[in-house]
Coordinates of C-alpha atoms in Angstrom, one line a residue:
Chain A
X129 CA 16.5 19.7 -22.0
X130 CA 15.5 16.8 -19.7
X131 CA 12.0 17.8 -19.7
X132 CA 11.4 18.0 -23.5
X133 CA 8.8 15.0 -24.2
X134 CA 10.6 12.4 -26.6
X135 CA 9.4 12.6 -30.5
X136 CA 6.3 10.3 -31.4
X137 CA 7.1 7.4 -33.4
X138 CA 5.4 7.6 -37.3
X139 CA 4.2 6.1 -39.7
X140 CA 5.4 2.6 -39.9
X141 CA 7.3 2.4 -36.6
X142 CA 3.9 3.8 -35.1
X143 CA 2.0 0.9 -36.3
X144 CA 4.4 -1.6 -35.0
X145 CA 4.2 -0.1 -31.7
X146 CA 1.0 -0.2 -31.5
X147 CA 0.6 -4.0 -32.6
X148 CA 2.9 -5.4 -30.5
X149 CA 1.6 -3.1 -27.4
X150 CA -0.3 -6.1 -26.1
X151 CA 3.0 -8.2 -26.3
X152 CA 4.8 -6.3 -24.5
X153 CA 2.2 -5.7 -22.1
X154 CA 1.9 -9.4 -21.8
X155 CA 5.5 -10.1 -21.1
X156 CA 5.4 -6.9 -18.4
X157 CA 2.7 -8.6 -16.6
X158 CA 4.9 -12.0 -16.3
X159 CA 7.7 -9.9 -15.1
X160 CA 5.8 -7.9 -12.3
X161 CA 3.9 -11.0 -11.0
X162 CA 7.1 -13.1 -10.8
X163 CA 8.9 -10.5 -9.1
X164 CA 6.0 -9.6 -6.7
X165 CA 5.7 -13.7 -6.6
X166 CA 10.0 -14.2 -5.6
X167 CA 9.3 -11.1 -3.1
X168 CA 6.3 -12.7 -1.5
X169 CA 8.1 -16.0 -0.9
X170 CA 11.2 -14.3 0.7
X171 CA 8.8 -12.1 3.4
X172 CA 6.5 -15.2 3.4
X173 CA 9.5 -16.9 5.4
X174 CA 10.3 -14.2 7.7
X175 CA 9.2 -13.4 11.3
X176 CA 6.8 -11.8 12.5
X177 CA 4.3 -15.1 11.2
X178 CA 0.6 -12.7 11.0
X179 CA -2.0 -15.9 11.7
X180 CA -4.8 -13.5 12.1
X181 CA -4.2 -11.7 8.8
X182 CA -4.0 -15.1 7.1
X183 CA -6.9 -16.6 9.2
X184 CA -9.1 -13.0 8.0
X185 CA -8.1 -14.4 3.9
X186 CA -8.9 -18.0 4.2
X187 CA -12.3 -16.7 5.5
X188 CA -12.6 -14.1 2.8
X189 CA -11.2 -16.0 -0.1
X190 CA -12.5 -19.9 1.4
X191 CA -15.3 -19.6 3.4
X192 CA -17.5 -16.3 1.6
X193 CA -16.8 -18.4 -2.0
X194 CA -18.4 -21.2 -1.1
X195 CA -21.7 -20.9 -2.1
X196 CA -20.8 -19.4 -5.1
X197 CA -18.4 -22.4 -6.0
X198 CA -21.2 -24.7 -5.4
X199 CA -23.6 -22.7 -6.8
X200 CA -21.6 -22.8 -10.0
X201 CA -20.6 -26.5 -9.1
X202 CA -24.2 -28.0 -8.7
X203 CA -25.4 -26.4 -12.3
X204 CA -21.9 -27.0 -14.2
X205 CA -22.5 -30.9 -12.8
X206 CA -26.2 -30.7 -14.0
X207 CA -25.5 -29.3 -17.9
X208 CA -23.2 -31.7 -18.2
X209 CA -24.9 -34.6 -17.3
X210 CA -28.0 -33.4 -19.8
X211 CA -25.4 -32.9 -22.9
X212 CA -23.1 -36.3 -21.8
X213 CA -26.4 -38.3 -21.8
X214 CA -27.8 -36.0 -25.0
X215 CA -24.2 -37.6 -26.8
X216 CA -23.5 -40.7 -25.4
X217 CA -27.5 -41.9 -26.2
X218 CA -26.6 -41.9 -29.8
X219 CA -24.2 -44.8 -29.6
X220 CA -26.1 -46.3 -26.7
X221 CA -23.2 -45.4 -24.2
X222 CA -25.2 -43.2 -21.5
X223 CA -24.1 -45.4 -18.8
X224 CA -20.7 -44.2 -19.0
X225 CA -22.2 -40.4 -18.0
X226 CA -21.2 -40.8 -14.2
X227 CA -17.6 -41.8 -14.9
X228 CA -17.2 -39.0 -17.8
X229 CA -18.6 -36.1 -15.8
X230 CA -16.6 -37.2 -13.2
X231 CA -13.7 -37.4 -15.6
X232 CA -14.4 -33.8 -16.9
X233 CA -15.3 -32.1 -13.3
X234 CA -11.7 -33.4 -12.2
X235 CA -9.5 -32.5 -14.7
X236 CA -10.7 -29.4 -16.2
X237 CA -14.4 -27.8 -14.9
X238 CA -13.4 -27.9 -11.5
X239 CA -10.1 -26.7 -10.8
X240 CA -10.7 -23.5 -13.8
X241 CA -14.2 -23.0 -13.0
X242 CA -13.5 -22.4 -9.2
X243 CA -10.7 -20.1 -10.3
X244 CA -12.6 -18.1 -12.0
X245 CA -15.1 -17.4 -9.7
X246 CA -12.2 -16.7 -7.3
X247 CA -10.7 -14.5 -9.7
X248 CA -14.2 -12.5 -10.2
X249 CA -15.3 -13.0 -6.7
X250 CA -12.2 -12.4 -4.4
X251 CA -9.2 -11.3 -7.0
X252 CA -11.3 -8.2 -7.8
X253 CA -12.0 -7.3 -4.0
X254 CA -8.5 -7.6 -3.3
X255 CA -7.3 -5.6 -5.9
X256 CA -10.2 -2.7 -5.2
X257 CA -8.6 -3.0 -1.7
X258 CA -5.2 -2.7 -2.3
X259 CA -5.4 -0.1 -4.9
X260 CA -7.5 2.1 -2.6
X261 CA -5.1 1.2 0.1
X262 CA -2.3 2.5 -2.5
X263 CA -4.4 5.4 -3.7
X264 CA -4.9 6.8 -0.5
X265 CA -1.2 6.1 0.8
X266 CA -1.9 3.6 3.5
X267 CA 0.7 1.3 1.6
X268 CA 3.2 4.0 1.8
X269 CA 1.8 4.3 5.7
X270 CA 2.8 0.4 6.3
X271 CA 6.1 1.2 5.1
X272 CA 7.0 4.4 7.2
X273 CA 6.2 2.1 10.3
X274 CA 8.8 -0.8 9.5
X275 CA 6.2 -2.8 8.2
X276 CA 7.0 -4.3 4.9
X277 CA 3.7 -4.2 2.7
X278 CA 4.3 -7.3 0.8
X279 CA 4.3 -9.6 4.4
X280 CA 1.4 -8.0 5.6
X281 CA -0.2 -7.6 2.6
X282 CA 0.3 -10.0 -0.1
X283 CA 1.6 -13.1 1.7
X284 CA -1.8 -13.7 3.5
X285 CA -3.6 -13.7 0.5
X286 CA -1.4 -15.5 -1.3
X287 CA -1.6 -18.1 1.6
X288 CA -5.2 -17.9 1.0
X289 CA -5.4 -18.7 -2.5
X290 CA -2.8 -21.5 -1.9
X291 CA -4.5 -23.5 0.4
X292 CA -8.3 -22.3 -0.7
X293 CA -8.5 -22.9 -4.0
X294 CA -7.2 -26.6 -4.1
X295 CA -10.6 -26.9 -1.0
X296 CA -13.1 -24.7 -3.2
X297 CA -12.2 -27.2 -6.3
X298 CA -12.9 -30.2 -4.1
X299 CA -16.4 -28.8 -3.2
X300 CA -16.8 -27.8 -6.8
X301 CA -15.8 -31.3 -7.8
X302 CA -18.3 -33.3 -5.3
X303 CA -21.2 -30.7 -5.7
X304 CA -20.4 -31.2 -9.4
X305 CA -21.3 -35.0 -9.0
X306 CA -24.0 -34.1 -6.9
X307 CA -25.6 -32.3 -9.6
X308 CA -24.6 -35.0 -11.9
X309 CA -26.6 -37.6 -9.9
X310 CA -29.7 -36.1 -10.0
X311 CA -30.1 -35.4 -14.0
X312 CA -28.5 -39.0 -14.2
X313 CA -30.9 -40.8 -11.9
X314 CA -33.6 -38.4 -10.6
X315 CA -34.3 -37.0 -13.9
X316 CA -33.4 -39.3 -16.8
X317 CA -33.6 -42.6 -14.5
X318 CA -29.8 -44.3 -15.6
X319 CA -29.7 -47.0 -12.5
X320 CA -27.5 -45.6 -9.8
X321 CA -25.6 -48.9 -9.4
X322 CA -23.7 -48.2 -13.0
X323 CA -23.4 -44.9 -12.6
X324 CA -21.3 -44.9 -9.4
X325 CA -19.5 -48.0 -10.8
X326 CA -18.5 -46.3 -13.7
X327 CA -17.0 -43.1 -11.4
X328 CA -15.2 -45.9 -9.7
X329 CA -13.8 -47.0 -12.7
X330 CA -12.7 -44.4 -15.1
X331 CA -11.3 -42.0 -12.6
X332 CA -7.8 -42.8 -11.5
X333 CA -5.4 -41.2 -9.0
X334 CA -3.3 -39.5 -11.7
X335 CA -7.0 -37.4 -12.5
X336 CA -7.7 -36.4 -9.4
X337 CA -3.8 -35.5 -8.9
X338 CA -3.9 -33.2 -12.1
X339 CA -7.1 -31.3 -10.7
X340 CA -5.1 -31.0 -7.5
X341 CA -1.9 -29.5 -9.1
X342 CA -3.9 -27.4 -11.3
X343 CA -6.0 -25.9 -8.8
X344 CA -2.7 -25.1 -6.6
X345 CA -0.9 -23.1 -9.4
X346 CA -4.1 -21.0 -10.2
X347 CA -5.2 -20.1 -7.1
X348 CA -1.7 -18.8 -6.6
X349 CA -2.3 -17.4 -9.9
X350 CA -4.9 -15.5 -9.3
X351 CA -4.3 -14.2 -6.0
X352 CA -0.9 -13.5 -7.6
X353 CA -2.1 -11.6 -10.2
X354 CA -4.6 -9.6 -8.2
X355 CA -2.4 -8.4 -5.4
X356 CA 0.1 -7.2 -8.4
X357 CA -2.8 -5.1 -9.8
X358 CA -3.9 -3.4 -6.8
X359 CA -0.6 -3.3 -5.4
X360 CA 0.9 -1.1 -8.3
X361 CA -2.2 0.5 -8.9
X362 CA -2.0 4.3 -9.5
X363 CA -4.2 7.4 -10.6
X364 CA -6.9 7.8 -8.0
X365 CA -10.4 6.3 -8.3
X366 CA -10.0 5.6 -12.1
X367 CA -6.5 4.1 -11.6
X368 CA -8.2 1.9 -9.0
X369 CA -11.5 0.8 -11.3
X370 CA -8.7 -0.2 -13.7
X371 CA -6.5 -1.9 -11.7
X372 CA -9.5 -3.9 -10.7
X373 CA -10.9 -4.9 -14.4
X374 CA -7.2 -5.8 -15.2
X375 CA -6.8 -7.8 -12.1
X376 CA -9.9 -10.1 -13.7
X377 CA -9.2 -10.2 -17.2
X378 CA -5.2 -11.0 -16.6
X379 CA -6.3 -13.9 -14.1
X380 CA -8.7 -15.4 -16.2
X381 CA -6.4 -15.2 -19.2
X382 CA -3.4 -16.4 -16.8
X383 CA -6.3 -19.5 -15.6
X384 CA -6.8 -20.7 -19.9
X385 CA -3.0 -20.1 -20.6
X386 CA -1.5 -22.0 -17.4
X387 CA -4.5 -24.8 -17.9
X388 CA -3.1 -25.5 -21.0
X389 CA 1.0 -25.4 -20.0
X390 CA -0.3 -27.8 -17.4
X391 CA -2.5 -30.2 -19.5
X392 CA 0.3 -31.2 -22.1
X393 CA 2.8 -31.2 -19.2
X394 CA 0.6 -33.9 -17.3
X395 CA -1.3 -35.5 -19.8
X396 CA 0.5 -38.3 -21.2
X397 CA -1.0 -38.8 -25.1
X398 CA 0.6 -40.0 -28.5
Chain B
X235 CA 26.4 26.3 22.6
X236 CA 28.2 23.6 20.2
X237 CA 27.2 24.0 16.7
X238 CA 24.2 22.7 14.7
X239 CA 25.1 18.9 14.0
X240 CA 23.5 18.1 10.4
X241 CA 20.8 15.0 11.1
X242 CA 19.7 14.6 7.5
X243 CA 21.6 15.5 4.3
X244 CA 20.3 15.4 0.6
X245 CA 23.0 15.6 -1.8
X246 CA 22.4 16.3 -5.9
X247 CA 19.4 14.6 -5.6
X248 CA 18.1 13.7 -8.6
X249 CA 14.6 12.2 -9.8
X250 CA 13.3 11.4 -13.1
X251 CA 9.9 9.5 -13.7
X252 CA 10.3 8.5 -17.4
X253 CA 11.5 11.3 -19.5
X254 CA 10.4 13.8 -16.7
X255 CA 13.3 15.4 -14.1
X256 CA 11.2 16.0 -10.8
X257 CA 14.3 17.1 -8.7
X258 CA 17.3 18.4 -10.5
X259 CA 20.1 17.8 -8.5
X260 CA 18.5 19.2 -4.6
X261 CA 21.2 19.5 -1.9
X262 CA 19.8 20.0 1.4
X263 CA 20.6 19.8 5.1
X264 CA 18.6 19.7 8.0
X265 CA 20.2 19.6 11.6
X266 CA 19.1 17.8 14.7
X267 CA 16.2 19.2 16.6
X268 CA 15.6 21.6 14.3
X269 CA 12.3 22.3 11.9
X270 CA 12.7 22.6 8.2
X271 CA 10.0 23.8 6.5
X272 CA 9.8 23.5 2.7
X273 CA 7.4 25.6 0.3
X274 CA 6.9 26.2 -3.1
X275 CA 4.3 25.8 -5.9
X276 CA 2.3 23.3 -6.5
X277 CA 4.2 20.8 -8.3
X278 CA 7.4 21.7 -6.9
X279 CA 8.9 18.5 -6.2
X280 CA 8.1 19.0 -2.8
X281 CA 6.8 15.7 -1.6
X282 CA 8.4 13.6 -3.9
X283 CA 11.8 15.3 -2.1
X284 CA 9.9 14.1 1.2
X285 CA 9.1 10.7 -0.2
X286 CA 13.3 10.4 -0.3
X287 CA 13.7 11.3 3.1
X288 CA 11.9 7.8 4.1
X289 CA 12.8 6.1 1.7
X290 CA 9.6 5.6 0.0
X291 CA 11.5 6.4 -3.2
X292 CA 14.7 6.0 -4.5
X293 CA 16.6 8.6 -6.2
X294 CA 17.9 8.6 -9.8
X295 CA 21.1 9.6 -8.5
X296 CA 22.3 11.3 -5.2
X297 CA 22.4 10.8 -1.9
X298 CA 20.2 10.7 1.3
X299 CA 22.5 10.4 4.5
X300 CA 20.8 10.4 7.9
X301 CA 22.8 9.8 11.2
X302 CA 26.0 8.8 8.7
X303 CA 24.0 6.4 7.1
X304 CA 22.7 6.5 2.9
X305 CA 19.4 5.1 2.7
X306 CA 19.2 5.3 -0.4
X307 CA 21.2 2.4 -1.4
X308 CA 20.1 0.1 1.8
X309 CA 18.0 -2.8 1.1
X310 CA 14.7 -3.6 2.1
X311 CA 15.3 -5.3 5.4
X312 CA 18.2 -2.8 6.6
X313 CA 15.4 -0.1 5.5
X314 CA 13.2 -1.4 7.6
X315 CA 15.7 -1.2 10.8
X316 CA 16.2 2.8 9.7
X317 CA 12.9 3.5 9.0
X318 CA 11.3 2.2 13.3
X319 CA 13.4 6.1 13.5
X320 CA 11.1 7.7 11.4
X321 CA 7.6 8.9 11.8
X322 CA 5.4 10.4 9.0
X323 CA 2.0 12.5 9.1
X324 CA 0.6 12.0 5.0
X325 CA -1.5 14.4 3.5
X326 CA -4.3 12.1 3.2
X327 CA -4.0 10.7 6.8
X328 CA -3.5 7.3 5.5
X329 CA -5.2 5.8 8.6
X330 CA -5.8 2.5 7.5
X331 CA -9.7 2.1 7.5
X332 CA -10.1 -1.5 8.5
X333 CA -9.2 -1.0 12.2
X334 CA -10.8 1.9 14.9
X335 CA -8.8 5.4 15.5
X336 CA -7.3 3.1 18.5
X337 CA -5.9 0.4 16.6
X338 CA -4.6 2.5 14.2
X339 CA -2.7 4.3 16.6
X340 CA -1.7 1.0 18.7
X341 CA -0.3 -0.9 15.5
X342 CA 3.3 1.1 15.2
X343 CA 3.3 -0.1 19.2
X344 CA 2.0 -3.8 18.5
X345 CA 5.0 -3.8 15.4
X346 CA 7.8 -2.7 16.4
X347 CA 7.8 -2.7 20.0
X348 CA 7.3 -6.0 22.7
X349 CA 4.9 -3.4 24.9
X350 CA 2.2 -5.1 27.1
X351 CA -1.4 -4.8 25.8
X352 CA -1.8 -2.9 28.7
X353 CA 1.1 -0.3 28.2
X354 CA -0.1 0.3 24.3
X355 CA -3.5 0.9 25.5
X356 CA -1.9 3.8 28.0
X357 CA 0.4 5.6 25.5
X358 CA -2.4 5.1 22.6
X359 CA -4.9 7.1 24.5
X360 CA -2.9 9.2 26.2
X361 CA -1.5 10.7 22.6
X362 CA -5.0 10.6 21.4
X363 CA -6.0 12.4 24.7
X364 CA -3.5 14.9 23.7
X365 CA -4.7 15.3 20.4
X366 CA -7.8 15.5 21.7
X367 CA -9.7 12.9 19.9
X368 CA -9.7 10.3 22.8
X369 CA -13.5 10.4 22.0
X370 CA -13.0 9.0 18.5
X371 CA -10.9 5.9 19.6
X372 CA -13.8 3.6 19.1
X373 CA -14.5 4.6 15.6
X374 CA -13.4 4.0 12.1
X375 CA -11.7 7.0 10.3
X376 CA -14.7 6.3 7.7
X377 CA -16.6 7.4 10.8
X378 CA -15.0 10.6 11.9
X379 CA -14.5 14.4 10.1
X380 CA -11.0 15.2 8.3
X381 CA -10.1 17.6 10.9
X382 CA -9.9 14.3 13.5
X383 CA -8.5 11.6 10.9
X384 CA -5.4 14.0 10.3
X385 CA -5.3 14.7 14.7
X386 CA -4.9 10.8 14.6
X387 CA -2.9 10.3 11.6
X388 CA -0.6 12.7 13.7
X389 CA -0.7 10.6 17.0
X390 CA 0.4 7.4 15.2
X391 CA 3.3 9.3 13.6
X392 CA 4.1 10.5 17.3
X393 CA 3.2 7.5 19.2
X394 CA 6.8 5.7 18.6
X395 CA 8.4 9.3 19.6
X396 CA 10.6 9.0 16.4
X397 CA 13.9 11.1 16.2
X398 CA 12.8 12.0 12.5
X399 CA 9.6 13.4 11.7
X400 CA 8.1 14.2 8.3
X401 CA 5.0 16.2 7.8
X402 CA 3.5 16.5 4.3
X403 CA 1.0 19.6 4.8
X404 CA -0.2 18.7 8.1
X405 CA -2.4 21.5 8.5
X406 CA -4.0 21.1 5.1
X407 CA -7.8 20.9 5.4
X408 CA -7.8 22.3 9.5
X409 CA -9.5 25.2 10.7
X410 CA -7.4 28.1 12.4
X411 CA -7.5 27.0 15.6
X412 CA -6.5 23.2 15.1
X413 CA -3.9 24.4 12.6
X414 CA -2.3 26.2 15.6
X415 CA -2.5 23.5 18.3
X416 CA -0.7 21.4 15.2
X417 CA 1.8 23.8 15.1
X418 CA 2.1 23.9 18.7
X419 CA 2.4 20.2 18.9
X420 CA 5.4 20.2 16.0
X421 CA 6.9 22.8 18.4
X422 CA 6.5 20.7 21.7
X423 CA 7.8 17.8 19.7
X424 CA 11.5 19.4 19.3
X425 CA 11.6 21.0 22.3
X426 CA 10.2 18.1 24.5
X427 CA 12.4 15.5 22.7
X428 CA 14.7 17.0 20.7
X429 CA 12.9 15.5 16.8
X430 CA 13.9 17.5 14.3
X431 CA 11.6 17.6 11.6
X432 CA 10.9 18.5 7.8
X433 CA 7.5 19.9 6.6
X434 CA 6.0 20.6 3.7
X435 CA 2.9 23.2 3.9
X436 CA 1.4 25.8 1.2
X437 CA 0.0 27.4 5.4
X438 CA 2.7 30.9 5.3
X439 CA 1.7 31.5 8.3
X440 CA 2.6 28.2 10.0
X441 CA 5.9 28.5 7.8
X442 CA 7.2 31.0 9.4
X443 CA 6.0 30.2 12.9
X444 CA 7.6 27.1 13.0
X445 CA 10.8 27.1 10.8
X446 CA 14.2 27.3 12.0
X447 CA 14.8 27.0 8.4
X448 CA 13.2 27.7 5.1
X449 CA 13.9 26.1 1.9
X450 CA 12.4 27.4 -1.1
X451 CA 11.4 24.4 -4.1
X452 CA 10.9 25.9 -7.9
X453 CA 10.5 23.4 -10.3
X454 CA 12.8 20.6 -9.0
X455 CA 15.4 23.0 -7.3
X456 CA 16.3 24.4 -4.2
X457 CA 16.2 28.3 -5.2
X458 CA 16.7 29.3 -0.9
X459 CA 17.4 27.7 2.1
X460 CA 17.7 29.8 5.2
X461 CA 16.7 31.2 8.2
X462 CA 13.0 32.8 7.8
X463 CA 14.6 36.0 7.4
X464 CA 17.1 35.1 5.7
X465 CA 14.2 34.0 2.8
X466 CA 12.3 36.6 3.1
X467 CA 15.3 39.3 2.4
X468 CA 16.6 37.1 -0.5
X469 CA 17.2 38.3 -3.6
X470 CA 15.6 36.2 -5.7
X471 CA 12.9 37.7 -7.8
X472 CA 10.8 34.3 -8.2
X473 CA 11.4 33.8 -4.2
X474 CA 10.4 37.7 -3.5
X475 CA 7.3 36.9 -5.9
X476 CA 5.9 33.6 -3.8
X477 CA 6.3 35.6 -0.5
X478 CA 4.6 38.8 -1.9
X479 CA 1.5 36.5 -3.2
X480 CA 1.3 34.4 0.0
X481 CA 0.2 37.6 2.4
X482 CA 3.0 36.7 4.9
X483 CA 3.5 40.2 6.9
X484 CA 7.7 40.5 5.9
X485 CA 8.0 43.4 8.8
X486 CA 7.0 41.1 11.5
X487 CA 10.9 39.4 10.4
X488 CA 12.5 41.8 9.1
X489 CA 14.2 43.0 12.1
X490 CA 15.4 39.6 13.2
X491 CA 19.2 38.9 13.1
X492 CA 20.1 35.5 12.1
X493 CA 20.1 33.4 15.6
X494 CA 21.0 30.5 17.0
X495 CA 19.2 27.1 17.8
X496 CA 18.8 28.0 21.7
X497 CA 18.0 31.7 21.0
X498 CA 15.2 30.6 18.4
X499 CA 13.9 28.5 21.2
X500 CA 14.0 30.6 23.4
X501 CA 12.2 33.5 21.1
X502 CA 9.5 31.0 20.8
X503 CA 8.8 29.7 24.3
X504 CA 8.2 33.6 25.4
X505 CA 6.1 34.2 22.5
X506 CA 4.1 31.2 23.0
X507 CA 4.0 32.0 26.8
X508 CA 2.4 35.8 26.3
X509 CA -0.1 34.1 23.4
X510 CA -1.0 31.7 26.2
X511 CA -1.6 34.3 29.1
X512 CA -3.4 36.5 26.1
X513 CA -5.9 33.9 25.5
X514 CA -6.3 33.3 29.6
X515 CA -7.3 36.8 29.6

């Protein structure tokens, strides 16, 4: 009969079941985000063009991060300016701590740092929204009335992690420096001159291009992987309190895993 | 009188979720301007069957043909032609709670149709007005009872005066009185413009009141489909069973030959014109 549950696996097939579950969940996750991703690029292109909708995002994921990002920014910039100088004093090299922070805060801090905070601050709101929207069927509402959900939706927040996340990493970046220059010079009194000489000098275009690229393909990352989560969402309340601790973990682990595809794929060493 | 055209038809509808079968094989027919009501259990299949009417699912196999047309095989954009037709009142209102009781009403008007500001404003009251919660425009449905946000979930499905209406338990959660004037208002809907419309409510009362026809749902299947007396002198034990248990007076129908579209209409208008000049009195 159609109903009859399927048999259990046992013993040994159980186990391998269970092992590779978070594979498989894994590969599941890629699948649904590209797909929601191809979907969101098709309506993205189509009249009607929302602006407001958009415009309500880039204030909700750009402007209401801010202080966070340079919150996070101004202490990041700060910690590492005590532990370059705490390193570099050893072998008499603390003058080079403007150009490494600035180095660092480019490259890596600043672009995965900012997406993280997105991801906690903004990914987890959007998915609690969407999955309530989906829990109580205003999704299903949107689609009744001729409206695709994905346009209305998830392009605008996609949008918004697109074109936010690249600016939230450049304020995370200068705040960053900020912080740097007052350990540096305020605190442990390296001469301003040499600092800013050695920013000048050790960071190059190609730097400040590979924060630029990184911050692009995790902010759609995360928004991404977000909208999938509370898009999909299902169960009630508890579906949505999952969706939304999901949402999190799988952007932050999509942030680390992408950072890394993109380091070796831009950084020329060997 | 021509005979009943068939609007929608649901042909061996099948759906299975993973390795469970929620419809096995439904065929179903509604014609135009006419009110199908479905019952059953809870669990029944019931709105998932309703979910395929729109289009919110896709079947596992089968078909759903409306004015000639299988939407179940359309794609998304040629859906979204079919579905500016349709109009749907959810259980759970699914007003969307970011905008006031007006804009939720206004925003089928502001998407699908080229209206003046001016012009949405008129028809958005005036099917609040009818509704009678014209006093709740300014408010969020976070701000209003469930008794309101399902009045105004109702005037957004009604707003774009939609050929095809679906109800999924419209008068769930309603005192008497509303539930009647909902009832009223799914009446006036066919008569005034000819919608014909499928509903799903556990409310035996409004079943009968309504239907032109009644379909039965028992696990997944269509076990009756007929005219309110036709159900209610079927032979089916398990349909005999659900009537018994639901407290729906069977001499009240009993009597009633099988009529026609006009003659149920009819029927109803008198009735509905000595319950009127009842209450005046």
């Amino acid at each position: 009969m159609a109903d009859a549950p399927e048999n259990p696996p046992q013993g040994l097939v159980a186990s391998l079941v269970a092992l590779t579950a978070p594979v498989r969940e894994a590969v599941e996750e890629v699948g649904t985000v590209g797909d929601l991703a191809l979907r969101a690029v098709v309506w993205a292109l189509r009249p009607p063009y929302r602006l407001q909708l958009v415009v309500v995002q880039f204030e909700f994921v750009g402007v209401q991060s801010l202080f966070l990002v340079g919150l996070v920014g101004l202490f990041t910039g700060m910690v590492f300016a005590v532990q370059t100088v705490y390193g570099f004093r050893r072998f008499g090299a603390e003058n080079m701590v403007g150009g490494v922070v600035a180095l660092s805060l480019a490259r890596e801090m600043a672009p995965v740092l900012t997406a993280i905070m997105v991801a906690a601050r903004a990914g987890s709101g959007m998915a609690a929204e969407l999955g309530n929207m989906r829990a109580s069927e205003q999704i299903d509402a949107l689609e009744t009335m001729a409206v695709n959900p994905v346009q209305y939706l998830v392009v605008p927040r996609l949008l918004a992690g697109l074109v936010m996340v690249p600016v939230l990493t450049l304020v995370f970046f200068l705040v960053g420096l900020g912080g740097a220059w007052i350990i540096g010079i305020k605190v442990l009194s390296l001469d301003p001159g040499i600092f800013a000489d050695r920013i000048r000098t050790l960071i190059q275009p190609a730097d400040l291009m590979q924060g630029l690229v990184k911050s692009v393909v995790f902010g759609v990352a995360v928004t991404l992987i977000a909208c999938r989560h509370g898009f999909y969402a299902s169960g009630g309340a508890v579906g949505v309190g999952q969706a939304t601790t999901r949402a999190v973990v799988w952007s932050v682990v999509g942030v680390f895993v992408l950072d890394y595809i993109l380091t070796s794929l831009l950084t020329p060493v060997g | 009188m021509s005979e009943a055209e068939p609007h929608v038809r649901v042909e061996k509808l099948v759906k299975i979720y993973g390795n469970r079968t929620v419809l096995h094989g439904v065929d179903l027919t509604i014609n135009r301007a006419e009110t199908l009501v479905i019952i059953g259990g809870s669990g029944a299949g019931k709105s998932t069957l309703v979910r395929h009417l729109i289009a919110l699912e896709r079947p596992t196999s089968g078909n759903i043909i409306i004015d000639g047309t299988d939407i179940s095989s359309l794609s998304e954009v040629a859906l979204a032609r079919e579905r500016r037709r349709f109009g749907m009142v959810f259980q759970k209102y699914a007003l969307f709670d970011s905008m006031t009781c007006f804009d939720n009403v206004a925003f089928p008007l502001r998407e699908q149709t080229k209206l003046s500001e001016r012009d949405i404003r008129e028809k958005a009251m005036q099917k609040l007005k009818e509704l009678s919660v014209d006093h709740a425009a300014n408010l969020t449905p976070a701000q209003i009872s469930g008794g309101m946000a399902k009045r105004v979930g109702i005037a957004r499905a009604l707003v774009m005066e939609p050929e095809l209406l679906i109800y999924d338990e419209p008068t769930s959660g309603l005192d008497p009185v509303t539930s009647r004037t909902v009832d009223d208002l799914i009446e006036e809907m066919r008569e005034k413009f000819g919608v014909t419309s499928a509903v799903i409510t556990h409310d035996m009362v409004s079943a009968f009141d309504i239907a032109d026809q009644i379909a039965m749902l028992i696990k997944g299947r269509v076990v009756a489909q007929g005219t309110p007396a036709e159900v209610l002198d079927h032979a089916d034990p398990s349909v005999q069973s659900f009537i018994r248990s639901s407290g729906v007076d069977a001499s009240r129908f009993a009597q009633r030959r099988p009529r026609s579209p006009s003659e149920a209409l009819a029927e109803k208008a008198i009735a509905r014109k000595r319950a009127r000049v009842a209450d005046a009195k």
